[in-house]
Coordinates of C-alpha atoms in Angstrom, one line a residue:
X1 CA -62.0 -24.6 56.4
X2 CA -60.1 -21.6 55.4
X3 CA -63.1 -19.4 55.1
X4 CA -64.2 -20.6 58.7
X5 CA -61.3 -18.5 60.1
X6 CA -58.9 -19.6 62.9
X7 CA -58.6 -22.2 64.0
X8 CA -59.3 -23.3 60.5
X9 CA -61.2 -26.5 61.7
X10 CA -64.6 -28.2 61.0
X11 CA -66.3 -31.6 61.8
X12 CA -67.0 -34.0 59.1
X13 CA -70.7 -33.1 59.5
X14 CA -69.8 -29.3 58.8
X15 CA -67.8 -30.2 55.9
X16 CA -70.4 -32.5 54.4
X17 CA -73.1 -29.8 54.8
X18 CA -70.6 -27.3 52.9
X19 CA -70.0 -29.9 50.2
X20 CA -73.6 -31.2 49.9
X21 CA -72.6 -34.7 50.5
X22 CA -73.2 -37.2 53.3
X23 CA -70.7 -37.5 56.2
X24 CA -69.9 -41.0 54.8
X25 CA -69.1 -39.3 51.4
X26 CA -66.9 -36.7 52.9
X27 CA -64.8 -39.0 55.2
X28 CA -62.4 -40.1 52.5
X29 CA -61.5 -36.5 51.7
X30 CA -60.0 -35.5 55.0
X31 CA -58.3 -38.9 55.2
X32 CA -56.5 -38.2 51.8
X33 CA -55.7 -34.6 52.9
X34 CA -54.3 -35.7 56.1
X35 CA -52.0 -38.2 54.5
X36 CA -50.8 -35.5 52.2
X37 CA -50.2 -33.0 55.0
X38 CA -52.6 -30.0 54.4
X39 CA -55.0 -31.3 57.2
X40 CA -54.6 -32.8 60.5
X41 CA -57.3 -34.3 62.9
X42 CA -57.8 -32.9 66.4
X43 CA -60.1 -33.7 69.1
X44 CA -62.2 -31.1 70.8
X45 CA -60.7 -30.5 74.3
X46 CA -64.2 -30.1 75.9
X47 CA -65.8 -33.2 74.1
X48 CA -63.4 -35.7 73.2
X49 CA -66.1 -37.5 70.9
X50 CA -65.8 -34.5 68.5
X51 CA -63.1 -34.7 65.9
X52 CA -62.2 -31.7 63.7
X53 CA -60.3 -31.6 60.4
X54 CA -58.0 -28.7 60.8
X55 CA -55.8 -27.1 58.2
X56 CA -52.1 -27.1 58.8
X57 CA -49.9 -24.2 57.9
X58 CA -49.2 -25.9 54.6
X59 CA -53.0 -26.4 54.1
X60 CA -53.7 -22.6 54.6
X61 CA -50.9 -21.7 52.1
X62 CA -52.5 -24.1 49.5
X63 CA -56.0 -22.8 50.2
X64 CA -54.7 -19.2 49.7
X65 CA -53.1 -20.2 46.4
X66 CA -56.2 -22.0 45.2
X67 CA -58.4 -19.0 46.2
X68 CA -56.5 -16.7 44.1
X69 CA -56.7 -18.8 41.1
X70 CA -60.4 -19.4 41.7
X71 CA -61.3 -15.7 42.0
X72 CA -59.3 -15.1 38.8
X73 CA -61.5 -17.7 37.0
X74 CA -64.6 -16.0 38.3
X75 CA -63.6 -12.9 36.7
X76 CA -62.7 -14.6 33.4
X77 CA -66.0 -16.7 33.2
X78 CA -68.4 -14.1 32.6
X79 CA -66.0 -12.2 30.1
X80 CA -68.6 -12.5 27.3
X81 CA -71.2 -10.8 29.1
X82 CA -71.6 -7.0 29.2
X83 CA -71.7 -5.0 32.3
X84 CA -75.5 -4.8 32.2
X85 CA -75.8 -8.5 31.5
X86 CA -73.6 -9.2 34.5
X87 CA -75.8 -6.9 36.8
X88 CA -78.8 -8.7 35.5
X89 CA -77.4 -12.1 36.0
X90 CA -76.3 -11.2 39.6
X91 CA -79.9 -10.1 40.3
X92 CA -81.5 -13.2 38.9
X93 CA -79.0 -15.4 40.7
X94 CA -79.7 -13.6 44.0
X95 CA -83.5 -14.0 43.2
X96 CA -82.9 -17.7 42.6
X97 CA -80.9 -18.1 45.8
X98 CA -83.7 -16.4 47.9
X99 CA -86.2 -18.8 46.2
X100 CA -84.2 -21.8 47.1
X101 CA -83.8 -20.6 50.8
X102 CA -87.6 -20.1 50.9
X103 CA -88.2 -23.4 49.5
X104 CA -85.9 -25.1 51.9
X105 CA -87.7 -23.6 54.8
X106 CA -91.2 -24.3 53.5
X107 CA -92.5 -27.9 53.7
X108 CA -93.7 -29.2 50.4
X109 CA -97.6 -29.1 49.8
X110 CA -98.9 -32.8 50.2
X111 CA -101.5 -32.2 47.6
X112 CA -99.1 -31.0 45.0
X113 CA -96.8 -33.9 45.6
X114 CA -99.7 -36.3 45.2
X115 CA -100.7 -34.5 41.9
X116 CA -97.2 -34.6 40.6
X117 CA -96.8 -38.4 41.4
X118 CA -100.1 -39.0 39.6
X119 CA -98.9 -37.1 36.5
X120 CA -95.7 -39.1 36.5
X121 CA -97.5 -42.4 36.7
X122 CA -99.8 -41.3 33.8
X123 CA -96.8 -40.3 31.6
X124 CA -94.8 -43.4 32.4
X125 CA -98.0 -45.5 31.5
X126 CA -98.1 -43.7 28.1
X127 CA -94.7 -44.7 27.0
X128 CA -93.7 -48.3 25.9
X129 CA -90.3 -49.8 25.1
X130 CA -91.1 -49.2 21.2
X131 CA -91.4 -45.5 21.9
X132 CA -87.6 -45.3 22.8

């Protein structure tokens, strides 16, 4: 929510998308944060059906402290890599990200899915309990 900028609020659906979980999986998180104080719930003034989780002043302070620690960790994690290795890793991760974005926009090939399912069934049939 901090990165979303003022007014630092998002719906359960938006939070679920960011966290890569279902809306049912995200609901307990703002509930706990609201009880602890860093988050409050507010209704959209234009559409009362929409409820936002919004960072309080305390929530913004906590997010800022956590961000500093997180960025420090990001600097420490690749410490064993040389500068050229870091650049290469950055390029490879960028390439992977672009590939994932393309795959997300491209529907799967039905023939490839059928062939993969057929291979899986064949492999499963080849194994037995005694093989484990």
